[in-house]
């Protein structure tokens, strides 16, 4: 397969019919139309082999996850996704790998009516950069900085399972990483790591009822602190309200489970701040879509983050999540 | 320097004040406003160390060029650039390198009032992916497929100099690649390679007078064939009308000079198809901005591309430019 053939092959992949894509793949740039009355929401994420996913991860999972992390950023603005641009850097043109990658990519893109509008294919160490575009009605994007003291802290999606999945994944020989595990909980954690479900489909509810939103990619505490700091408030988290903390404690002990839940990266859950009167509306909408959702704390006037666990309180100040450079 | 410090440092870089950026860097996504009456034009390009620029290239040049190649794609649509998203993958956080990179990036971004709206910083082999956004009045983007038999073929910008620059660059030890050369023509070629000038600023003229446009990144012939094929026409190129073919022949001989001019990549010149009556308007506008611009051939009904040189004619069919995968 040559580069021109790859681009032709990508062009003929099935995609949604979107009248807002005036010119798609195949010119110097895409020509697009943002509907009147809407703001454009744009986010970019890079996934590098050996950094964001272990070497030997199945191509399908790489395609799924590299799109999922971008969809998660749009979900965290209350936006409706529309278009993606895909920059694919590959060590070689391997038709089987590419088929797997695009099968995973399309499995997420098609149900969400995402159009692939362009990108780039280059030779180099395996890495994927996606820029995703979506819409919000004018002025309704939900930002990090709207949390108020007294708001409930809601999580939508599981915490810590991806960190556990990574632990199990790395313990296996590289050649076996694409094959399934037998234990159902290990399997669930591996699924959380490799095929995170972005919390798309709640955009209208979140725009109406959430006062602040973020997606948890660098760990619960680090991302919660981003919301708290930019909103000028603090937060309280009740660890015992997060049921997966209990599950992980059984496998790894309480101390490590706590690390996984509060500092593990790659969760792609949403954290929402929400006035107490609106909490039920939000939880019902999340559960209707099959997402684990619950109140796990609240926002308070006092800065910093306090973790409650079995009657004990730990106070956390600075960022403490996953850092790419160490 | 830690990752959070890098992001804070990037956020405080000077940028234009743009009322169409509602939320910039620092949330899960940017919130943007496309002006009424305009289409959104989007392009993505990746630059990988050792593939798109030689290892040892000055950080300033890497910053400049990775933005320039994206601006060139917008110029090739007749678009006005507005916003960029920057995904930066770095082997380590080197403050000196980053200062150099952003000095080069800003040297191009600021005069064009480009706002940095977000992106990603990740650890990995050095690579830069930029997604650039710009505007065209509704329906006025200039595409590849509008060339008509009888249109003049105009080039805006030099051809083949970057290929010569790459030859000279690679002949030098890696440690010396950041220091200047003494011979003025070698210096000009190195400049063409490392600091290509995107042909921005002609967008209104191009929208009005060009019937088709492309930027030459993969070599004159390959990109000309893209225009010809998608327009359903052929083209004739007069090699002797390209004065730099003469300059390069003096240094490399006629055969190699011809390869550089017709197949060398990295030119970032524009090729425009233009009705004969409009040619002068286009040339005057290009020259007013300091760009080398001339008629180098024409479009014809007969498919394929014919190269005229000293009375001889060579016919070229398929794509023949730079391929990333070999």
XYZ file of C-alpha atoms in Angstrom:
652
model
C 0.000 0.000 0.000
C 1.312 3.458 -0.936
C 0.471 6.791 0.662
C -1.865 7.871 -2.139
C -3.668 4.528 -1.935
C -4.062 4.922 1.818
C -5.640 8.348 1.385
C -7.958 7.011 -1.341
C -8.870 4.103 0.921
C -9.635 6.442 3.830
C -11.764 8.637 1.546
C -14.064 5.763 0.648
C -14.728 4.721 4.263
C -18.411 5.028 5.154
C -19.314 8.283 6.857
C -22.443 10.209 7.756
C -24.028 12.507 5.209
C -23.543 15.956 6.720
C -24.655 19.036 4.788
C -22.331 21.138 6.979
C -19.291 19.535 5.275
C -19.016 21.516 2.023
C -15.624 20.065 1.003
C -14.180 17.084 2.874
C -10.971 15.083 2.351
C -9.130 15.739 -0.908
C -8.375 19.448 -1.164
C -5.794 21.635 0.608
C -8.293 22.110 3.442
C -11.845 21.244 4.407
C -14.646 23.770 3.893
C -17.247 23.663 6.666
C -20.339 25.482 7.755
C -21.061 26.162 11.431
C -24.839 26.450 11.865
C -26.175 29.914 12.723
C -26.735 30.394 16.454
C -23.973 27.985 17.480
C -20.435 28.390 18.804
C -17.669 26.151 17.462
C -16.007 23.931 20.102
C -12.496 22.609 19.269
C -10.179 20.249 21.108
C -6.930 18.422 20.214
C -5.387 15.328 21.794
C -2.326 13.311 20.872
C -1.848 9.610 21.699
C 1.732 8.290 21.471
C 2.567 4.559 21.468
C 4.366 3.612 24.675
C 3.122 6.742 26.456
C -0.664 6.880 26.084
C -1.157 3.231 25.235
C 1.194 0.278 25.755
C 3.082 -1.088 22.746
C 1.200 -4.129 21.499
C -2.239 -2.622 22.119
C -4.694 -3.923 19.503
C -5.040 -1.586 16.502
C -8.836 -1.537 17.019
C -8.365 -0.252 20.570
C -5.872 2.413 19.421
C -8.411 3.680 16.863
C -11.256 3.638 19.383
C -9.369 5.232 22.237
C -7.662 8.002 20.287
C -11.105 9.180 19.181
C -12.742 8.520 22.575
C -10.368 10.844 24.456
C -11.266 13.648 22.055
C -14.995 12.986 22.277
C -14.624 13.111 26.050
C -13.272 16.675 25.823
C -16.314 17.770 23.822
C -18.641 16.004 26.275
C -16.936 18.031 29.012
C -18.051 21.265 27.321
C -21.637 20.120 26.846
C -20.969 20.132 23.083
C -22.421 18.041 20.243
C -19.591 16.500 18.158
C -19.553 17.008 14.378
C -16.183 16.758 12.588
C -12.742 15.223 13.147
C -9.369 15.808 11.604
C -6.967 12.851 11.940
C -3.162 13.088 11.844
C -1.739 9.595 11.705
C 2.014 9.001 12.067
C 2.928 5.406 11.247
C 6.217 3.493 11.212
C 5.040 1.691 8.063
C 1.915 1.213 5.941
C 0.525 -2.025 7.363
C -2.861 -2.748 5.761
C -4.001 -5.094 8.551
C -3.114 -2.626 11.252
C -4.875 0.180 9.383
C -8.027 -1.907 8.916
C -8.078 -2.618 12.657
C -7.411 1.003 13.545
C -10.210 2.337 11.342
C -12.633 -0.371 12.496
C -12.177 0.919 16.061
C -12.285 4.546 14.963
C -15.464 4.053 12.918
C -17.165 2.052 15.677
C -17.228 5.300 17.672
C -17.440 7.826 14.831
C -20.424 6.419 12.945
C -23.011 6.212 15.772
C -22.119 9.800 16.720
C -22.423 10.968 13.067
C -18.860 12.269 13.111
C -17.443 13.208 9.702
C -13.727 12.688 9.000
C -12.923 15.984 7.268
C -9.180 15.651 6.661
C -5.830 15.258 8.350
C -2.387 14.016 7.438
C -0.558 10.711 7.058
C 3.149 10.762 7.841
C 5.944 8.319 8.468
C 7.432 8.201 11.959
C 6.975 6.652 15.409
C 3.322 5.604 15.941
C 1.250 8.571 17.142
C -2.266 9.857 16.534
C -3.364 13.478 16.845
C -7.051 14.206 16.527
C -8.674 17.620 16.400
C -12.365 17.368 17.090
C -14.994 19.994 16.326
C -18.477 20.322 17.738
C -21.205 22.858 18.442
C -22.921 24.488 21.399
C -25.787 26.983 21.174
C -24.284 30.481 21.499
C -22.910 31.136 24.970
C -23.988 27.774 26.432
C -20.669 25.870 26.540
C -20.092 24.596 30.083
C -16.697 25.656 31.367
C -14.537 24.661 34.330
C -14.985 27.856 36.216
C -18.675 27.905 37.152
C -18.688 25.744 40.317
C -20.249 27.380 43.387
C -19.863 26.513 47.081
C -22.856 24.307 47.889
C -22.934 22.642 44.447
C -22.944 18.856 44.470
C -19.964 17.055 42.908
C -21.232 14.412 40.496
C -19.139 11.875 38.670
C -20.430 10.333 35.464
C -18.405 7.224 34.680
C -16.074 4.957 36.662
C -12.860 6.082 38.356
C -9.643 4.101 38.799
C -10.568 1.122 36.622
C -8.314 2.208 33.739
C -5.351 2.508 36.138
C -6.004 -1.033 37.329
C -6.375 -2.186 33.716
C -3.002 -0.640 32.868
C -1.398 -2.483 35.782
C -2.743 -5.810 34.533
C -1.984 -4.997 30.890
C 1.660 -4.198 31.583
C 2.034 -7.400 33.622
C 1.313 -9.451 30.482
C 3.856 -10.207 27.753
C 3.527 -7.759 24.824
C 2.485 -10.529 22.441
C -0.545 -11.411 24.593
C -1.845 -7.890 25.175
C -4.364 -8.054 22.353
C -6.073 -11.216 23.684
C -8.836 -11.070 26.301
C -8.480 -11.797 30.008
C -10.711 -14.336 31.739
C -11.531 -12.699 35.061
C -14.609 -10.468 34.545
C -13.379 -7.601 36.743
C -9.930 -7.618 35.111
C -11.742 -7.644 31.778
C -13.859 -4.650 32.828
C -10.734 -2.738 33.866
C -8.979 -3.555 30.589
C -12.075 -2.402 28.726
C -12.002 0.865 30.698
C -8.356 1.319 29.691
C -8.607 0.392 26.022
C -12.162 1.291 25.049
C -13.252 4.137 27.269
C -16.847 5.182 26.605
C -17.019 8.959 26.118
C -20.040 10.427 27.904
C -21.604 11.763 24.712
C -25.374 12.198 24.377
C -25.932 14.178 27.574
C -24.955 17.523 26.060
C -28.338 19.251 26.331
C -28.868 18.102 29.940
C -25.364 19.151 30.958
C -25.727 22.581 29.346
C -28.952 23.132 31.290
C -28.035 21.704 34.700
C -24.242 21.656 35.195
C -22.592 24.817 36.499
C -19.088 23.469 35.725
C -17.720 20.444 33.872
C -14.392 18.713 33.257
C -13.333 15.306 32.016
C -11.072 13.218 34.211
C -8.039 12.364 32.114
C -5.204 13.132 34.550
C -6.787 11.702 37.704
C -9.768 12.695 39.867
C -7.859 14.991 42.238
C -5.841 16.830 39.596
C -8.881 17.514 37.436
C -11.114 18.352 40.389
C -8.495 20.874 41.513
C -8.640 22.479 38.044
C -12.377 23.060 38.501
C -12.013 24.230 42.100
C -9.151 26.643 41.392
C -10.690 28.207 38.299
C -14.028 28.559 40.133
C -12.399 30.060 43.256
C -13.807 27.360 45.549
C -12.674 24.128 47.223
C -14.116 20.631 47.209
C -14.843 17.637 49.407
C -14.723 14.054 48.072
C -16.212 11.105 49.949
C -14.117 8.126 48.870
C -16.638 5.681 50.347
C -19.292 7.021 47.943
C -17.272 5.683 44.995
C -18.234 2.012 44.880
C -15.322 0.996 42.637
C -12.976 2.068 45.435
C -14.332 -0.936 47.310
C -13.867 -3.275 44.330
C -10.292 -2.112 43.776
C -9.485 -2.380 47.504
C -10.311 -6.098 47.344
C -7.732 -6.616 44.600
C -5.015 -4.136 45.502
C -5.610 -3.146 49.151
C -7.029 0.161 50.316
C -3.933 2.329 49.857
C -3.302 1.378 46.248
C -7.014 1.453 45.410
C -7.162 4.990 46.748
C -4.272 5.980 44.488
C -5.969 4.425 41.494
C -9.291 6.171 42.145
C -7.877 9.591 42.990
C -4.684 9.783 40.913
C -4.968 7.204 38.157
C -5.246 8.723 34.704
C -7.290 7.731 31.656
C -10.730 7.562 33.312
C -12.569 9.818 30.829
C -15.350 10.180 33.364
C -17.003 13.582 33.709
C -17.045 15.644 36.886
C -19.996 18.024 37.090
C -20.828 20.748 39.577
C -24.570 21.012 39.986
C -27.015 22.864 42.227
C -28.578 20.381 44.723
C -32.069 20.847 43.250
C -30.857 19.710 39.805
C -28.901 16.631 40.907
C -31.652 14.096 40.285
C -32.302 15.340 36.752
C -28.655 14.909 35.922
C -28.329 11.472 37.492
C -31.434 10.162 35.754
C -30.174 11.363 32.361
C -26.750 9.757 32.912
C -28.197 6.438 34.056
C -30.611 6.358 31.128
C -27.502 6.245 28.910
C -26.002 3.432 30.994
C -23.325 5.521 32.727
C -22.389 4.992 36.361
C -23.336 8.295 37.970
C -23.478 9.411 41.591
C -22.832 12.281 43.977
C -19.313 11.809 45.368
C -18.889 15.066 47.282
C -19.560 18.763 47.075
C -17.959 22.124 46.480
C -17.149 24.316 49.488
C -15.967 27.860 50.069
C -12.663 26.727 51.625
C -9.931 26.284 48.961
C -8.173 22.938 48.474
C -9.574 19.445 48.283
C -10.503 17.292 51.252
C -10.814 13.519 50.914
C -13.075 11.830 53.444
C -12.574 8.123 54.080
C -13.806 6.120 57.072
C -14.163 9.337 59.103
C -10.606 10.501 58.287
C -9.920 13.668 56.279
C -6.856 14.272 54.083
C -6.257 17.697 52.596
C -4.723 18.038 49.132
C -3.420 21.240 47.620
C -1.477 21.039 44.372
C -1.910 19.071 41.180
C -1.328 15.393 41.735
C -2.429 13.522 38.623
C -0.630 11.967 35.748
C 2.135 14.042 34.162
C 3.544 13.151 30.775
C 6.995 14.506 31.588
C 8.671 13.253 34.776
C 10.165 22.820 33.765
C 7.082 20.640 34.383
C 4.138 20.084 32.036
C 1.790 22.401 33.964
C 4.459 25.122 33.924
C 4.890 24.689 30.166
C 1.156 25.120 29.588
C 1.093 28.195 31.849
C 4.087 29.591 29.993
C 2.410 29.017 26.612
C -0.772 30.703 27.878
C 1.054 33.915 28.688
C 2.718 34.230 25.278
C 1.644 37.390 23.478
C -1.222 36.888 21.051
C -3.672 38.988 19.092
C -6.856 40.193 20.723
C -9.581 38.361 18.794
C -13.220 38.733 19.820
C -13.996 35.500 17.916
C -12.061 33.485 20.568
C -14.632 33.163 23.382
C -12.590 30.664 25.450
C -8.963 29.965 24.533
C -6.347 27.725 26.161
C -7.219 26.389 29.615
C -10.521 24.523 29.390
C -11.399 21.108 27.942
C -11.851 22.748 24.540
C -11.798 26.161 22.908
C -15.046 28.041 22.257
C -14.989 29.985 19.007
C -17.274 32.104 16.892
C -17.209 31.892 13.089
C -18.399 35.234 11.704
C -21.773 35.222 9.942
C -21.475 34.921 6.179
C -18.227 32.940 6.288
C -17.304 29.284 5.818
C -14.787 27.669 8.166
C -11.633 26.374 6.458
C -9.630 23.698 8.339
C -6.336 21.967 7.566
C -3.957 19.704 9.532
C -0.256 19.002 8.953
C 2.233 16.970 10.929
C 5.999 17.579 10.914
C 8.166 14.722 12.225
C 11.861 15.154 13.101
C 14.034 13.214 10.667
C 11.217 13.053 8.093
C 9.942 16.598 7.508
C 13.005 18.384 8.852
C 16.526 17.048 9.454
C 17.574 16.268 13.030
C 19.569 19.219 14.324
C 17.371 21.835 12.612
C 17.266 25.001 14.745
C 14.262 25.097 17.105
C 13.280 28.506 15.672
C 13.089 27.027 12.178
C 11.024 24.048 13.398
C 8.525 26.458 14.993
C 8.398 28.662 11.918
C 8.124 25.889 9.366
C 5.536 23.750 11.148
C 3.220 26.771 11.154
C 4.207 27.898 7.645
C 3.170 24.613 6.013
C -0.276 24.947 7.577
C -0.642 28.598 6.586
C 0.279 27.549 3.056
C -2.720 25.177 2.954
C -5.061 27.996 3.944
C -3.477 30.306 1.357
C -4.208 27.579 -1.209
C -7.941 27.875 -0.451
C -7.977 31.681 -0.650
C -8.729 31.706 3.092
C -7.889 34.222 5.811
C -6.182 32.464 8.763
C -7.569 32.943 12.269
C -6.842 30.202 14.841
C -4.330 27.399 15.431
C -4.307 24.346 17.613
C -0.813 23.015 18.393
C 0.004 19.413 19.376
C 3.619 19.246 20.470
C 5.293 15.894 21.140
C 8.694 16.356 22.786
C 11.367 13.924 23.958
C 11.954 16.166 27.003
C 10.999 19.592 28.344
C 13.971 21.687 27.233
C 13.307 25.348 28.067
C 15.867 26.677 25.564
C 14.478 24.572 22.750
C 10.921 25.630 23.597
C 11.878 29.325 23.651
C 13.432 28.938 20.214
C 10.475 26.986 18.877
C 7.914 29.531 20.050
C 10.045 32.463 18.856
C 9.855 31.008 15.332
C 6.172 30.114 15.704
C 5.245 33.585 16.957
C 7.318 35.329 14.278
C 4.770 33.990 11.779
C 1.662 33.867 13.995
C 1.674 37.424 15.315
C 1.852 39.382 12.022
C -1.012 37.248 10.704
C -3.081 37.797 13.905
C -3.300 34.059 14.492
C -4.596 33.039 17.919
C -3.256 29.873 19.595
C -6.513 28.377 20.866
C -5.313 25.100 22.389
C -3.615 21.810 21.676
C -1.725 19.194 23.595
C 1.776 18.620 24.986
C 2.940 15.028 25.133
C 6.168 13.102 25.657
C 7.522 11.145 22.705
C 9.659 11.456 19.581
C 9.765 15.077 18.360
C 6.718 15.834 16.185
C 4.397 18.789 15.686
C 0.802 18.577 14.478
C -0.980 21.826 13.763
C -4.628 22.260 12.883
C -5.250 25.652 11.373
C -8.610 27.380 11.006
C -9.525 30.276 8.752
C -12.455 31.865 6.954
C -13.733 32.407 3.421
C -16.887 34.302 2.496
C -19.639 31.705 1.946
C -19.023 29.616 -1.144
C -15.842 31.446 -2.204
C -13.136 28.973 -1.158
C -10.913 28.208 -4.165
C -10.652 24.488 -4.751
C -8.407 22.289 -6.862
C -11.031 21.321 -9.330
C -11.868 24.584 -11.116
C -9.086 24.736 -13.757
C -10.299 25.100 -17.374
C -8.486 24.372 -20.620
C -7.078 27.720 -21.723
C -6.375 28.963 -18.197
C -2.858 30.197 -17.537
C -0.746 28.286 -15.000
C 0.767 30.741 -12.532
C 3.253 29.926 -9.840
C 3.545 32.202 -6.820
C 6.807 31.469 -5.018
C 10.049 29.705 -5.946
C 10.311 26.049 -6.974
C 13.153 23.630 -6.265
C 15.133 25.828 -3.893
C 14.054 23.885 -0.794
C 15.162 20.621 -2.402
C 18.580 22.169 -3.068
C 18.652 23.514 0.491
C 17.942 20.037 1.853
C 20.822 18.624 -0.212
C 23.223 21.180 1.248
C 21.794 20.849 4.754
C 22.231 17.073 4.851
C 25.822 17.414 3.563
C 26.750 19.294 6.743
C 27.505 17.656 10.108
C 24.404 17.698 12.375
C 26.124 19.975 14.912
C 26.630 22.697 12.278
C 23.136 22.667 10.778
C 21.901 25.548 12.871
C 24.697 27.923 11.759
C 24.416 29.997 8.577
C 26.103 29.250 5.251
C 28.243 31.850 3.531
C 27.322 31.489 -0.149
C 24.275 33.710 -0.788
C 22.492 31.261 -3.108
C 23.063 28.333 -0.727
C 21.770 30.599 2.013
C 18.656 31.420 -0.031
C 17.984 27.713 -0.601
C 18.445 26.931 3.089
C 16.046 29.749 3.901
C 13.524 28.276 1.442
C 13.866 24.917 3.210
C 13.748 26.089 6.818
C 11.695 29.276 6.726
C 9.282 28.971 3.828
C 7.142 32.099 3.415
C 3.478 31.111 3.158
C 1.722 33.130 0.466
C -0.725 34.722 2.877
C -2.240 38.143 2.205
C -3.473 37.451 -1.339
C -6.669 35.728 -0.245
C -9.146 38.270 -1.636
C -7.339 38.496 -5.001
C -7.102 34.720 -5.296
C -10.782 34.239 -4.461
C -11.702 36.706 -7.182
C -9.300 35.729 -9.981
C -8.092 32.127 -9.521
C -10.243 29.332 -10.931
C -8.217 26.647 -9.095
C -5.475 26.689 -6.453
C -3.088 24.262 -4.758
C 0.056 24.612 -2.705
C 3.162 22.795 -3.870
C 4.295 20.625 -0.987
C 4.953 17.308 -2.739
C 6.622 18.682 -5.888
C 5.391 20.768 -8.849
C 4.370 17.823 -11.044
C 2.575 15.810 -8.379
C 0.564 18.791 -7.175
C -0.113 20.082 -10.673
C -1.451 16.623 -11.568
C -3.828 16.849 -8.580
C -5.293 20.049 -10.030
C -5.409 18.697 -13.585
C -7.036 15.381 -12.627
C -9.671 16.850 -10.333
C -10.459 19.504 -12.957
C -10.632 16.961 -15.796
C -7.963 18.746 -17.859
C -4.230 18.453 -18.595
C -1.374 20.935 -18.300
C 1.738 22.186 -20.037
C 4.771 23.484 -18.103
C 7.538 25.501 -19.736
C 10.625 24.715 -17.678
C 12.549 27.591 -19.242
C 9.983 30.043 -17.844
C 11.072 29.119 -14.299
C 14.180 31.228 -13.765
C 15.397 29.242 -10.743
C 15.730 26.210 -13.034
C 18.618 28.141 -14.614
C 20.177 28.981 -11.253
C 19.968 25.389 -10.051
C 21.353 24.062 -13.369
C 24.530 26.086 -12.758
C 25.063 24.327 -9.418
C 23.739 20.821 -10.062
C 23.546 20.417 -13.851
C 20.366 20.477 -15.901
C 19.087 16.969 -15.112
C 19.264 17.307 -11.342
C 17.962 20.881 -11.469
C 14.978 19.641 -13.397
C 14.287 17.024 -10.739
C 14.528 19.632 -8.011
C 12.149 22.035 -9.755
C 9.577 19.468 -10.831
C 9.770 16.808 -8.099
C 11.424 18.412 -5.069
C 9.067 18.764 -2.134
C 8.698 21.492 0.462
C 8.292 24.459 -1.915
C 5.085 25.886 -0.408
C 4.587 27.909 -3.560
C 1.053 28.274 -4.899
C -0.101 27.087 -8.312
C -3.077 29.028 -9.637
C -5.229 28.478 -12.693
C -6.395 31.797 -14.039
C -8.259 33.089 -17.103
C -5.787 34.898 -19.411
C -7.543 38.247 -18.950
C -6.974 38.093 -15.156
C -3.308 37.094 -15.201
C -1.876 40.577 -14.810
C -4.075 41.399 -11.816
C -2.873 38.280 -10.061
C 0.810 38.826 -10.872
C 0.730 42.451 -9.736
C -0.863 41.467 -6.414
C 1.717 38.712 -5.815
C 4.671 40.929 -6.671
C 3.349 43.715 -4.444
C 3.776 41.269 -1.556
C 7.323 40.421 -2.663
C 6.551 36.952 -4.059
C 8.196 35.594 -7.207
C 5.245 35.128 -9.555
C 5.046 34.260 -13.237
C 3.160 32.310 -15.866
C 4.919 28.942 -16.259
C 2.471 27.158 -18.544
C -1.190 26.629 -19.175
C -4.020 24.134 -18.807
C -5.085 22.145 -21.877
C -7.926 19.809 -22.754
C -5.576 16.839 -23.242
C -5.038 14.900 -19.973
C -1.554 14.429 -18.478
C 1.233 16.903 -18.008
C 3.716 17.957 -20.698
C 7.048 19.530 -19.761
C 8.604 21.741 -22.416
C 12.348 22.371 -22.237
C 14.608 23.639 -25.039
C 12.025 22.591 -27.621
C 11.723 19.039 -26.193
C 8.476 17.723 -24.678
C 8.226 15.067 -21.950
C 4.852 13.649 -20.964
C 4.111 12.697 -17.389
C 1.115 10.706 -16.222
C 1.045 9.541 -12.623
C 1.939 11.157 -9.338
C 5.670 11.681 -9.045
C 6.343 13.866 -6.024
C 7.592 13.219 -2.546
C 6.052 10.247 -0.739
C 6.424 9.819 3.008
C 6.312 6.024 2.815
C 8.760 4.294 0.472
